[in-house]
PDB file of C-alpha atoms in Angstrom:
ATOM      1  CA  UNK A1026     -16.637  33.466  -0.311  1.00 41.00           C
ATOM      2  CA  UNK A1027     -15.357  30.496  -2.264  1.00 42.00           C
ATOM      3  CA  UNK A1028     -14.828  31.002  -5.992  1.00 44.00           C
ATOM      4  CA  UNK A1029     -15.079  27.965  -8.248  1.00 45.00           C
ATOM      5  CA  UNK A1030     -12.857  28.301 -11.293  1.00 41.00           C
ATOM      6  CA  UNK A1031     -13.496  25.992 -14.305  1.00 43.00           C
ATOM      7  CA  UNK A1032     -10.779  23.448 -15.001  1.00 45.00           C
ATOM      8  CA  UNK A1033      -9.328  23.698 -11.463  1.00 43.00           C
ATOM      9  CA  UNK A1034      -9.884  21.399  -8.527  1.00 45.00           C
ATOM     10  CA  UNK A1035     -10.262  17.711  -7.744  1.00 44.00           C
ATOM     11  CA  UNK A1036     -13.210  17.245 -10.153  1.00 46.00           C
ATOM     12  CA  UNK A1037     -11.182  18.559 -13.113  1.00 44.00           C
ATOM     13  CA  UNK A1038      -8.219  16.411 -12.077  1.00 43.00           C
ATOM     14  CA  UNK A1039     -10.471  13.338 -11.894  1.00 45.00           C
ATOM     15  CA  UNK A1040     -11.821  14.049 -15.394  1.00 43.00           C
ATOM     16  CA  UNK A1041      -8.257  14.408 -16.737  1.00 43.00           C
ATOM     17  CA  UNK A1042      -7.201  11.056 -15.243  1.00 44.00           C
ATOM     18  CA  UNK A1043     -10.233   9.142 -16.441  1.00 46.00           C
ATOM     19  CA  UNK A1044     -11.698   8.712 -12.880  1.00 47.00           C
ATOM     20  CA  UNK A1045     -14.499  11.312 -13.070  1.00 45.00           C
ATOM     21  CA  UNK A1046     -16.890   8.849 -11.527  1.00 46.00           C
ATOM     22  CA  UNK A1047     -14.486   7.729  -8.856  1.00 47.00           C
ATOM     23  CA  UNK A1048     -14.143  10.056  -5.893  1.00 51.00           C
ATOM     24  CA  UNK A1049     -10.820  10.771  -4.189  1.00 51.00           C
ATOM     25  CA  UNK A1050      -9.914   8.489  -1.304  1.00 53.00           C
ATOM     26  CA  UNK A1051     -11.832   9.417   1.796  1.00 53.00           C
ATOM     27  CA  UNK A1052     -14.307  11.632  -0.128  1.00 51.00           C
ATOM     28  CA  UNK A1053     -17.966  10.994  -0.617  1.00 52.00           C
ATOM     29  CA  UNK A1054     -18.891   9.214  -3.864  1.00 51.00           C
ATOM     30  CA  UNK A1055     -21.989   9.584  -6.062  1.00 52.00           C
ATOM     31  CA  UNK A1056     -24.107   7.632  -3.580  1.00 53.00           C
ATOM     32  CA  UNK A1057     -23.064   9.874  -0.704  1.00 52.00           C
ATOM     33  CA  UNK A1058     -20.881   7.187   0.937  1.00 65.00           C
ATOM     34  CA  UNK A1059     -17.269   7.692   1.687  1.00 72.00           C
ATOM     35  CA  UNK A1060     -14.843   5.420  -0.246  1.00 73.00           C
ATOM     36  CA  UNK A1061     -11.628   4.214   1.445  1.00 76.00           C
ATOM     37  CA  UNK A1062      -8.262   4.251  -0.456  1.00 74.00           C
ATOM     38  CA  UNK A1063      -8.181   0.465  -0.527  1.00 78.00           C
ATOM     39  CA  UNK A1064     -11.655   0.309  -2.119  1.00 83.00           C
ATOM     40  CA  UNK A1065     -10.616   2.918  -4.702  1.00 81.00           C
ATOM     41  CA  UNK A1066      -7.444   0.953  -5.597  1.00 81.00           C
ATOM     42  CA  UNK A1067      -9.411  -2.329  -5.773  1.00 85.00           C
ATOM     43  CA  UNK A1068     -11.928  -0.676  -8.082  1.00 87.00           C
ATOM     44  CA  UNK A1069      -9.242   0.644 -10.414  1.00 85.00           C
ATOM     45  CA  UNK A1070      -7.480  -2.700 -10.344  1.00 86.00           C
ATOM     46  CA  UNK A1071     -10.724  -4.543 -11.163  1.00 87.00           C
ATOM     47  CA  UNK A1072     -11.176  -2.381 -14.284  1.00 88.00           C
ATOM     48  CA  UNK A1073      -7.883  -3.675 -15.689  1.00 87.00           C
ATOM     49  CA  UNK A1074      -8.685  -6.870 -17.603  1.00 90.00           C
ATOM     50  CA  UNK A1075      -5.034  -7.862 -17.994  1.00 90.00           C
ATOM     51  CA  UNK A1076      -4.453  -7.495 -14.265  1.00 90.00           C
ATOM     52  CA  UNK A1077      -7.510  -9.648 -13.485  1.00 93.00           C
ATOM     53  CA  UNK A1078      -6.298 -12.267 -15.937  1.00 94.00           C
ATOM     54  CA  UNK A1079      -2.900 -12.312 -14.224  1.00 93.00           C
ATOM     55  CA  UNK A1080      -4.565 -12.659 -10.778  1.00 93.00           C
ATOM     56  CA  UNK A1081      -6.717 -15.564 -11.939  1.00 95.00           C
ATOM     57  CA  UNK A1082      -3.703 -17.298 -13.465  1.00 95.00           C
ATOM     58  CA  UNK A1083      -1.631 -16.854 -10.267  1.00 94.00           C
ATOM     59  CA  UNK A1084      -4.438 -18.135  -8.056  1.00 95.00           C
ATOM     60  CA  UNK A1085      -4.892 -21.202 -10.237  1.00 95.00           C
ATOM     61  CA  UNK A1086      -1.150 -21.865 -10.124  1.00 94.00           C
ATOM     62  CA  UNK A1087      -1.102 -21.510  -6.351  1.00 94.00           C
ATOM     63  CA  UNK A1088      -4.015 -23.898  -6.001  1.00 95.00           C
ATOM     64  CA  UNK A1089      -2.329 -26.343  -8.304  1.00 93.00           C
ATOM     65  CA  UNK A1090       0.874 -26.208  -6.251  1.00 92.00           C
ATOM     66  CA  UNK A1091      -1.043 -26.697  -2.974  1.00 92.00           C
ATOM     67  CA  UNK A1092      -3.705 -29.253  -3.870  1.00 93.00           C
ATOM     68  CA  UNK A1093      -2.308 -30.813  -7.076  1.00 89.00           C
ATOM     69  CA  UNK A1094      -0.510 -33.580  -5.159  1.00 88.00           C
ATOM     70  CA  UNK A1095      -3.900 -35.027  -4.121  1.00 88.00           C
ATOM     71  CA  UNK A1096      -4.779 -35.787  -7.705  1.00 85.00           C
ATOM     72  CA  UNK A1097      -1.903 -38.258  -8.111  1.00 83.00           C
ATOM     73  CA  UNK A1098      -1.005 -41.464  -6.386  1.00 83.00           C
ATOM     74  CA  UNK A1099       2.711 -40.808  -6.834  1.00 84.00           C
ATOM     75  CA  UNK A1100       5.130 -38.732  -4.769  1.00 86.00           C
ATOM     76  CA  UNK A1101       7.741 -36.618  -6.432  1.00 86.00           C
ATOM     77  CA  UNK A1102      10.559 -38.675  -4.874  1.00 84.00           C
ATOM     78  CA  UNK A1103       9.072 -42.090  -5.744  1.00 84.00           C
ATOM     79  CA  UNK A1104      10.495 -43.945  -8.752  1.00 82.00           C
ATOM     80  CA  UNK A1105       8.481 -46.393 -10.900  1.00 80.00           C
ATOM     81  CA  UNK A1106      11.227 -48.666 -12.273  1.00 79.00           C
ATOM     82  CA  UNK A1107       8.703 -50.445 -14.467  1.00 80.00           C
ATOM     83  CA  UNK A1108       7.921 -47.191 -16.306  1.00 78.00           C
ATOM     84  CA  UNK A1109      11.048 -45.315 -17.343  1.00 82.00           C
ATOM     85  CA  UNK A1110      10.526 -42.318 -19.662  1.00 78.00           C
ATOM     86  CA  UNK A1111       6.939 -43.372 -20.520  1.00 80.00           C
ATOM     87  CA  UNK A1112       4.757 -40.912 -22.429  1.00 81.00           C
ATOM     88  CA  UNK A1113       1.877 -39.026 -20.793  1.00 84.00           C
ATOM     89  CA  UNK A1114      -1.124 -41.080 -19.886  1.00 78.00           C
ATOM     90  CA  UNK A1115       0.809 -44.370 -19.842  1.00 77.00           C
ATOM     91  CA  UNK A1116       0.756 -46.773 -16.915  1.00 75.00           C
ATOM     92  CA  UNK A1117      -1.052 -44.450 -14.598  1.00 72.00           C
ATOM     93  CA  UNK A1118       1.252 -41.485 -15.083  1.00 79.00           C
ATOM     94  CA  UNK A1119      -0.687 -38.422 -16.169  1.00 79.00           C
ATOM     95  CA  UNK A1120       2.251 -36.538 -17.655  1.00 87.00           C
ATOM     96  CA  UNK A1121       4.568 -39.510 -18.112  1.00 84.00           C
ATOM     97  CA  UNK A1122       7.832 -40.107 -16.236  1.00 85.00           C
ATOM     98  CA  UNK A1123      11.524 -39.121 -16.500  1.00 85.00           C
ATOM     99  CA  UNK A1124      14.408 -41.427 -17.199  1.00 85.00           C
ATOM    100  CA  UNK A1125      14.651 -42.211 -13.446  1.00 85.00           C
ATOM    101  CA  UNK A1126      11.011 -43.253 -13.261  1.00 83.00           C
ATOM    102  CA  UNK A1127       9.797 -40.238 -11.326  1.00 86.00           C
ATOM    103  CA  UNK A1128       6.278 -39.074 -12.071  1.00 87.00           C
ATOM    104  CA  UNK A1129       6.438 -35.865 -14.051  1.00 89.00           C
ATOM    105  CA  UNK A1130       3.132 -34.558 -12.787  1.00 90.00           C
ATOM    106  CA  UNK A1131       4.092 -35.001  -9.113  1.00 90.00           C
ATOM    107  CA  UNK A1132       7.497 -33.310  -9.763  1.00 91.00           C
ATOM    108  CA  UNK A1133       5.756 -30.449 -11.586  1.00 91.00           C
ATOM    109  CA  UNK A1134       3.424 -29.825  -8.662  1.00 92.00           C
ATOM    110  CA  UNK A1135       6.339 -29.856  -6.165  1.00 92.00           C
ATOM    111  CA  UNK A1136       8.634 -27.851  -8.426  1.00 91.00           C
ATOM    112  CA  UNK A1137       6.020 -25.171  -8.935  1.00 92.00           C
ATOM    113  CA  UNK A1138       5.450 -24.886  -5.234  1.00 92.00           C
ATOM    114  CA  UNK A1139       9.184 -24.746  -4.463  1.00 91.00           C
ATOM    115  CA  UNK A1140       9.753 -22.053  -7.121  1.00 91.00           C
ATOM    116  CA  UNK A1141       6.836 -19.979  -5.813  1.00 92.00           C
ATOM    117  CA  UNK A1142       8.087 -20.221  -2.227  1.00 93.00           C
ATOM    118  CA  UNK A1143      11.564 -19.112  -3.255  1.00 92.00           C
ATOM    119  CA  UNK A1144      10.259 -16.318  -5.426  1.00 92.00           C
ATOM    120  CA  UNK A1145       7.809 -14.852  -2.877  1.00 92.00           C
ATOM    121  CA  UNK A1146      10.234 -15.146   0.062  1.00 94.00           C
ATOM    122  CA  UNK A1147      13.115 -13.482  -1.767  1.00 93.00           C
ATOM    123  CA  UNK A1148      10.859 -10.677  -3.122  1.00 93.00           C
ATOM    124  CA  UNK A1149       9.348 -10.083   0.294  1.00 94.00           C
ATOM    125  CA  UNK A1150      12.710  -9.943   2.061  1.00 95.00           C
ATOM    126  CA  UNK A1151      14.404  -7.782  -0.516  1.00 94.00           C
ATOM    127  CA  UNK A1152      11.451  -5.335  -0.627  1.00 94.00           C
ATOM    128  CA  UNK A1153      11.428  -4.927   3.236  1.00 93.00           C
ATOM    129  CA  UNK A1154      15.235  -4.511   3.353  1.00 94.00           C
ATOM    130  CA  UNK A1155      15.289  -2.037   0.505  1.00 93.00           C
ATOM    131  CA  UNK A1156      12.386  -0.013   1.915  1.00 92.00           C
ATOM    132  CA  UNK A1157      13.915   0.328   5.414  1.00 93.00           C
ATOM    133  CA  UNK A1158      17.448   0.839   4.142  1.00 94.00           C
ATOM    134  CA  UNK A1159      16.552   3.478   1.549  1.00 92.00           C
ATOM    135  CA  UNK A1160      14.226   5.484   3.804  1.00 92.00           C
ATOM    136  CA  UNK A1161      16.757   5.331   6.689  1.00 92.00           C
ATOM    137  CA  UNK A1162      19.562   6.673   4.505  1.00 92.00           C
ATOM    138  CA  UNK A1163      17.320   9.517   3.217  1.00 90.00           C
ATOM    139  CA  UNK A1164      16.082  10.402   6.716  1.00 89.00           C
ATOM    140  CA  UNK A1165      19.435  10.864   8.361  1.00 90.00           C
ATOM    141  CA  UNK A1166      21.285  12.326   5.383  1.00 86.00           C
ATOM    142  CA  UNK A1167      24.848  13.598   5.734  1.00 88.00           C
ATOM    143  CA  UNK A1168      27.632  11.182   6.561  1.00 92.00           C
ATOM    144  CA  UNK A1169      25.212   8.374   7.512  1.00 91.00           C
ATOM    145  CA  UNK A1170      23.675   8.606   4.088  1.00 91.00           C
ATOM    146  CA  UNK A1171      27.089   8.594   2.399  1.00 93.00           C
ATOM    147  CA  UNK A1172      28.178   5.444   4.319  1.00 94.00           C
ATOM    148  CA  UNK A1173      24.922   3.590   3.552  1.00 93.00           C
ATOM    149  CA  UNK A1174      25.061   4.505  -0.092  1.00 92.00           C
ATOM    150  CA  UNK A1175      28.668   3.397  -0.090  1.00 93.00           C
ATOM    151  CA  UNK A1176      27.643  -0.071   1.161  1.00 92.00           C
ATOM    152  CA  UNK A1177      25.050  -0.251  -1.653  1.00 92.00           C
ATOM    153  CA  UNK A1178      27.616   0.696  -4.305  1.00 91.00           C
ATOM    154  CA  UNK A1179      30.079  -1.798  -2.949  1.00 91.00           C
ATOM    155  CA  UNK A1180      27.598  -4.624  -3.091  1.00 89.00           C
ATOM    156  CA  UNK A1181      26.569  -3.648  -6.573  1.00 88.00           C
ATOM    157  CA  UNK A1182      30.095  -4.053  -7.979  1.00 88.00           C
ATOM    158  CA  UNK A1183      30.619  -7.546  -6.439  1.00 85.00           C
ATOM    159  CA  UNK A1184      30.298 -10.464  -8.832  1.00 84.00           C
ATOM    160  CA  UNK A1185      27.040 -11.579  -7.265  1.00 82.00           C
ATOM    161  CA  UNK A1186      26.296 -14.330  -9.800  1.00 82.00           C
ATOM    162  CA  UNK A1187      29.669 -15.990  -9.127  1.00 83.00           C
ATOM    163  CA  UNK A1188      29.187 -15.819  -5.385  1.00 85.00           C
ATOM    164  CA  UNK A1189      25.663 -17.226  -5.627  1.00 84.00           C
ATOM    165  CA  UNK A1190      26.846 -20.080  -7.852  1.00 81.00           C
ATOM    166  CA  UNK A1191      29.671 -20.918  -5.475  1.00 83.00           C
ATOM    167  CA  UNK A1192      27.507 -20.858  -2.340  1.00 85.00           C
ATOM    168  CA  UNK A1193      24.753 -22.861  -4.059  1.00 77.00           C
ATOM    169  CA  UNK A1194      27.236 -25.521  -5.129  1.00 77.00           C
ATOM    170  CA  UNK A1195      28.827 -25.714  -1.694  1.00 79.00           C
ATOM    171  CA  UNK A1196      25.467 -26.247   0.063  1.00 79.00           C
ATOM    172  CA  UNK A1197      24.316 -28.708  -2.664  1.00 75.00           C
ATOM    173  CA  UNK A1198      21.336 -26.740  -3.830  1.00 72.00           C
ATOM    174  CA  UNK A1199      19.626 -26.162  -0.473  1.00 81.00           C
ATOM    175  CA  UNK A1200      16.686 -23.858  -1.323  1.00 88.00           C
ATOM    176  CA  UNK A1201      16.878 -22.086   2.004  1.00 89.00           C
ATOM    177  CA  UNK A1202      20.511 -21.066   1.350  1.00 88.00           C
ATOM    178  CA  UNK A1203      19.452 -19.974  -2.133  1.00 88.00           C
ATOM    179  CA  UNK A1204      16.829 -17.688  -0.590  1.00 91.00           C
ATOM    180  CA  UNK A1205      19.440 -16.125   1.644  1.00 91.00           C
ATOM    181  CA  UNK A1206      22.010 -15.440  -1.031  1.00 90.00           C
ATOM    182  CA  UNK A1207      19.409 -14.152  -3.523  1.00 91.00           C
ATOM    183  CA  UNK A1208      18.123 -11.791  -0.787  1.00 93.00           C
ATOM    184  CA  UNK A1209      21.626 -10.547   0.086  1.00 91.00           C
ATOM    185  CA  UNK A1210      22.398  -9.591  -3.526  1.00 90.00           C
ATOM    186  CA  UNK A1211      18.948  -8.618  -4.637  1.00 89.00           C
ATOM    187  CA  UNK A1212      17.854  -5.463  -2.657  1.00 92.00           C
ATOM    188  CA  UNK A1213      20.463  -2.816  -3.638  1.00 92.00           C
ATOM    189  CA  UNK A1214      18.934  -1.372  -6.779  1.00 91.00           C
ATOM    190  CA  UNK A1215      15.532  -1.100  -5.186  1.00 91.00           C
ATOM    191  CA  UNK A1216      17.066   0.581  -2.152  1.00 92.00           C
ATOM    192  CA  UNK A1217      18.799   3.104  -4.378  1.00 92.00           C
ATOM    193  CA  UNK A1218      15.433   3.998  -6.069  1.00 90.00           C
ATOM    194  CA  UNK A1219      13.639   4.258  -2.747  1.00 92.00           C
ATOM    195  CA  UNK A1220      16.378   6.463  -1.344  1.00 92.00           C
ATOM    196  CA  UNK A1221      16.092   8.886  -4.235  1.00 89.00           C
ATOM    197  CA  UNK A1222      12.322   9.090  -3.702  1.00 88.00           C
ATOM    198  CA  UNK A1223      12.543   9.417   0.106  1.00 88.00           C
ATOM    199  CA  UNK A1224      14.942  12.329  -0.092  1.00 88.00           C
ATOM    200  CA  UNK A1225      12.033  14.517  -1.212  1.00 85.00           C
ATOM    201  CA  UNK A1226       9.815  13.126   1.562  1.00 84.00           C
ATOM    202  CA  UNK A1227      12.213  13.955   4.400  1.00 83.00           C
ATOM    203  CA  UNK A1228      11.528  17.708   3.874  1.00 81.00           C
ATOM    204  CA  UNK A1229       7.791  17.378   4.144  1.00 86.00           C
ATOM    205  CA  UNK A1230       5.923  19.153   6.898  1.00 85.00           C
ATOM    206  CA  UNK A1231       4.825  15.951   8.741  1.00 84.00           C
ATOM    207  CA  UNK A1232       8.415  14.719   8.905  1.00 85.00           C
ATOM    208  CA  UNK A1233       9.717  18.089  10.090  1.00 86.00           C
ATOM    209  CA  UNK A1234       6.922  18.161  12.716  1.00 88.00           C
ATOM    210  CA  UNK A1235       7.836  14.709  13.945  1.00 84.00           C
ATOM    211  CA  UNK A1236      11.471  15.814  14.332  1.00 83.00           C
ATOM    212  CA  UNK A1237      10.497  18.920  16.393  1.00 87.00           C
ATOM    213  CA  UNK A1238       8.128  16.875  18.551  1.00 88.00           C
ATOM    214  CA  UNK A1239      10.968  14.519  19.520  1.00 84.00           C
ATOM    215  CA  UNK A1240       9.591  11.440  17.775  1.00 85.00           C
ATOM    216  CA  UNK A1241      12.300   8.775  17.468  1.00 88.00           C
ATOM    217  CA  UNK A1242      13.909   8.266  13.991  1.00 87.00           C
ATOM    218  CA  UNK A1243      12.779   4.665  13.855  1.00 89.00           C
ATOM    219  CA  UNK A1244       9.136   5.593  14.570  1.00 89.00           C
ATOM    220  CA  UNK A1245       9.253   8.464  12.095  1.00 88.00           C
ATOM    221  CA  UNK A1246      10.692   6.151   9.368  1.00 88.00           C
ATOM    222  CA  UNK A1247       8.171   3.342   9.961  1.00 87.00           C
ATOM    223  CA  UNK A1248       5.108   5.569  10.600  1.00 85.00           C
ATOM    224  CA  UNK A1249       5.681   8.390   8.044  1.00 83.00           C
ATOM    225  CA  UNK A1250       8.323   7.678   5.409  1.00 87.00           C
ATOM    226  CA  UNK A1251       7.647   3.965   4.628  1.00 85.00           C
ATOM    227  CA  UNK A1252       3.821   4.259   4.296  1.00 83.00           C
ATOM    228  CA  UNK A1253       4.235   7.133   1.845  1.00 83.00           C
ATOM    229  CA  UNK A1254       6.167   4.917  -0.569  1.00 86.00           C
ATOM    230  CA  UNK A1255       3.918   1.936   0.066  1.00 83.00           C
ATOM    231  CA  UNK A1256       2.608   1.921  -3.534  1.00 82.00           C
ATOM    232  CA  UNK A1257       6.160   1.682  -4.865  1.00 87.00           C
ATOM    233  CA  UNK A1258       6.917  -1.159  -2.463  1.00 89.00           C
ATOM    234  CA  UNK A1259       3.829  -3.127  -3.433  1.00 88.00           C
ATOM    235  CA  UNK A1260       4.645  -2.908  -7.124  1.00 87.00           C
ATOM    236  CA  UNK A1261       8.290  -3.724  -6.413  1.00 90.00           C
ATOM    237  CA  UNK A1262       7.295  -6.798  -4.504  1.00 92.00           C
ATOM    238  CA  UNK A1263       5.020  -8.045  -7.229  1.00 90.00           C
ATOM    239  CA  UNK A1264       7.471  -7.552 -10.039  1.00 87.00           C
ATOM    240  CA  UNK A1265      10.252  -8.929  -7.815  1.00 90.00           C
ATOM    241  CA  UNK A1266       8.403 -12.287  -7.712  1.00 90.00           C
ATOM    242  CA  UNK A1267       8.588 -12.545 -11.500  1.00 87.00           C
ATOM    243  CA  UNK A1268      12.307 -11.589 -11.628  1.00 89.00           C
ATOM    244  CA  UNK A1269      13.185 -14.009  -8.833  1.00 89.00           C
ATOM    245  CA  UNK A1270      11.399 -16.867 -10.644  1.00 88.00           C
ATOM    246  CA  UNK A1271      13.609 -16.151 -13.665  1.00 86.00           C
ATOM    247  CA  UNK A1272      16.765 -16.027 -11.528  1.00 87.00           C
ATOM    248  CA  UNK A1273      15.946 -19.214  -9.706  1.00 86.00           C
ATOM    249  CA  UNK A1274      15.108 -20.957 -12.947  1.00 85.00           C
ATOM    250  CA  UNK A1275      18.336 -19.790 -14.535  1.00 84.00           C
ATOM    251  CA  UNK A1276      20.484 -20.900 -11.616  1.00 85.00           C
ATOM    252  CA  UNK A1277      18.801 -24.279 -11.376  1.00 82.00           C
ATOM    253  CA  UNK A1278      18.954 -24.732 -15.165  1.00 80.00           C
ATOM    254  CA  UNK A1279      22.800 -24.432 -15.191  1.00 79.00           C
ATOM    255  CA  UNK A1280      23.217 -26.561 -12.042  1.00 77.00           C
ATOM    256  CA  UNK A1281      23.777 -23.862  -9.331  1.00 81.00           C
ATOM    257  CA  UNK A1282      20.279 -23.808  -7.899  1.00 80.00           C
ATOM    258  CA  UNK A1283      17.927 -26.503  -6.447  1.00 83.00           C
ATOM    259  CA  UNK A1284      19.259 -30.007  -6.870  1.00 80.00           C
ATOM    260  CA  UNK A1285      18.114 -33.554  -6.325  1.00 77.00           C
ATOM    261  CA  UNK A1286      16.334 -34.909  -4.347  1.00 80.00           C
ATOM    262  CA  UNK A1287      14.551 -31.555  -4.194  1.00 85.00           C
ATOM    263  CA  UNK A1288      12.853 -30.312  -7.361  1.00 88.00           C
ATOM    264  CA  UNK A1289      12.179 -26.852  -8.811  1.00 88.00           C
ATOM    265  CA  UNK A1290      10.966 -25.762 -12.227  1.00 88.00           C
ATOM    266  CA  UNK A1291      14.494 -24.778 -13.181  1.00 87.00           C
ATOM    267  CA  UNK A1292      15.853 -28.182 -12.228  1.00 85.00           C
ATOM    268  CA  UNK A1293      13.141 -29.789 -14.350  1.00 88.00           C
ATOM    269  CA  UNK A1294      14.053 -27.705 -17.341  1.00 88.00           C
ATOM    270  CA  UNK A1295      17.717 -28.641 -16.942  1.00 85.00           C
ATOM    271  CA  UNK A1296      16.771 -32.311 -16.928  1.00 85.00           C
ATOM    272  CA  UNK A1297      14.271 -31.960 -19.751  1.00 86.00           C
ATOM    273  CA  UNK A1298      16.755 -30.321 -22.133  1.00 85.00           C
ATOM    274  CA  UNK A1299      18.700 -33.556 -22.357  1.00 81.00           C
ATOM    275  CA  UNK A1300      15.679 -35.485 -23.624  1.00 82.00           C
ATOM    276  CA  UNK A1301      14.026 -32.770 -25.660  1.00 81.00           C
ATOM    277  CA  UNK A1302      13.816 -34.915 -28.793  1.00 81.00           C
ATOM    278  CA  UNK A1303      12.965 -38.255 -27.183  1.00 84.00           C
ATOM    279  CA  UNK A1304      10.756 -37.050 -24.276  1.00 85.00           C
ATOM    280  CA  UNK A1305       9.670 -33.401 -24.958  1.00 87.00           C
ATOM    281  CA  UNK A1306       7.054 -33.397 -22.214  1.00 86.00           C
ATOM    282  CA  UNK A1307       9.830 -33.323 -19.561  1.00 88.00           C
ATOM    283  CA  UNK A1308      10.865 -29.869 -20.911  1.00 90.00           C
ATOM    284  CA  UNK A1309       7.651 -28.282 -22.079  1.00 90.00           C
ATOM    285  CA  UNK A1310       5.548 -28.885 -18.931  1.00 90.00           C
ATOM    286  CA  UNK A1311       7.872 -26.911 -16.557  1.00 90.00           C
ATOM    287  CA  UNK A1312       8.506 -24.391 -19.334  1.00 91.00           C
ATOM    288  CA  UNK A1313       4.756 -23.646 -19.613  1.00 93.00           C
ATOM    289  CA  UNK A1314       4.501 -23.280 -15.806  1.00 92.00           C
ATOM    290  CA  UNK A1315       7.440 -20.841 -15.734  1.00 92.00           C
ATOM    291  CA  UNK A1316       5.908 -18.764 -18.530  1.00 92.00           C
ATOM    292  CA  UNK A1317       2.476 -18.681 -16.910  1.00 93.00           C
ATOM    293  CA  UNK A1318       3.886 -17.721 -13.509  1.00 92.00           C
ATOM    294  CA  UNK A1319       6.077 -14.934 -14.917  1.00 91.00           C
ATOM    295  CA  UNK A1320       3.355 -13.516 -17.133  1.00 92.00           C
ATOM    296  CA  UNK A1321       0.820 -13.602 -14.303  1.00 93.00           C
ATOM    297  CA  UNK A1322       3.062 -11.611 -11.897  1.00 90.00           C
ATOM    298  CA  UNK A1323       3.990  -9.136 -14.702  1.00 90.00           C
ATOM    299  CA  UNK A1324       0.262  -8.499 -15.364  1.00 91.00           C
ATOM    300  CA  UNK A1325      -0.519  -8.113 -11.671  1.00 91.00           C
ATOM    301  CA  UNK A1326       2.425  -5.732 -11.233  1.00 88.00           C
ATOM    302  CA  UNK A1327       1.295  -3.567 -14.143  1.00 87.00           C
ATOM    303  CA  UNK A1328      -2.251  -3.562 -12.791  1.00 88.00           C
ATOM    304  CA  UNK A1329      -1.162  -2.519  -9.301  1.00 87.00           C
ATOM    305  CA  UNK A1330       1.065   0.187 -10.740  1.00 84.00           C
ATOM    306  CA  UNK A1331      -1.811   1.653 -12.704  1.00 83.00           C
ATOM    307  CA  UNK A1332      -4.288   1.279  -9.817  1.00 83.00           C
ATOM    308  CA  UNK A1333      -1.962   3.061  -7.338  1.00 79.00           C
ATOM    309  CA  UNK A1334      -1.033   5.844  -9.822  1.00 70.00           C
ATOM    310  CA  UNK A1335      -3.606   8.638  -9.634  1.00 62.00           C
ATOM    311  CA  UNK A1336      -2.558   9.976 -13.061  1.00 59.00           C
ATOM    312  CA  UNK A1337      -3.016   6.651 -14.862  1.00 57.00           C
ATOM    313  CA  UNK A1338      -5.772   6.436 -17.449  1.00 58.00           C
ATOM    314  CA  UNK A1339      -5.488   2.712 -18.171  1.00 51.00           C
ATOM    315  CA  UNK A1340      -8.288   1.835 -15.823  1.00 48.00           C
ATOM    316  CA  UNK A1341     -10.869   4.003 -17.626  1.00 50.00           C
ATOM    317  CA  UNK A1342     -13.982   5.224 -15.858  1.00 50.00           C
ATOM    318  CA  UNK A1343     -15.636   3.603 -12.910  1.00 45.00           C
TER     319      UNK A1343
END
């Protein structure tokens, strides 16, 4: 005979976490229908107003980067020699031009798209590498773990900024090379965190059962370890986009990132600082886009972290 004790069980836990009206993943809800984990996470994310605001801002920025070029007759590489450093709204230039006659609006659209491509690519690659590397080290343990962690510690002590600057200068600001070097030196800290978390997962029953059943290590890592840290990987990817935007902007701002004829937000900021008093729009337009993109990804990352954390109370009640 089952005995129900007050204050114990999933209902009490849901009440403590502020999700009394939200059933556990896979359990039947108030309407009698089962709710999937994805639907539960989406419901918790939707209750976070800050996260929704960040998502709206990010979608608008992405649409601007994709379709914004159709709202202008100018290409980001074209130069209007009859309109050098003209103010916004002058001679058919919505946001004015730079000293070379390039349309600021067209360059902002292309620069935003370039920065977003770099940020998303680097964050995706670093998250995948860190997830596989950290879980593999934790799964094997022993000498394999020591060697893999030694590689991480060695890469952490290298002067990564100097190497990235030298490589970027040598290849003249090629954004593909920038993605590669930022990925090479951007996954180690995340891998260290994932390894420490995966060391507790390798002793779980399902991992031990897979070992005894003869399941290959690669299959066990991909099918059992990685999915169980999926929430951490999702949040890491989201926040990694924001940090990569800042890194790319900083490198381009000091001349080690994207260079002409290509354009990024950091390159626009570097150019705009020289004319801050005479043509402030050249600096403030890319600065606003950088701030909006960074804030949007930070809000989305916080919202995902709260949605995937069963003990979070930020989402309130369903």
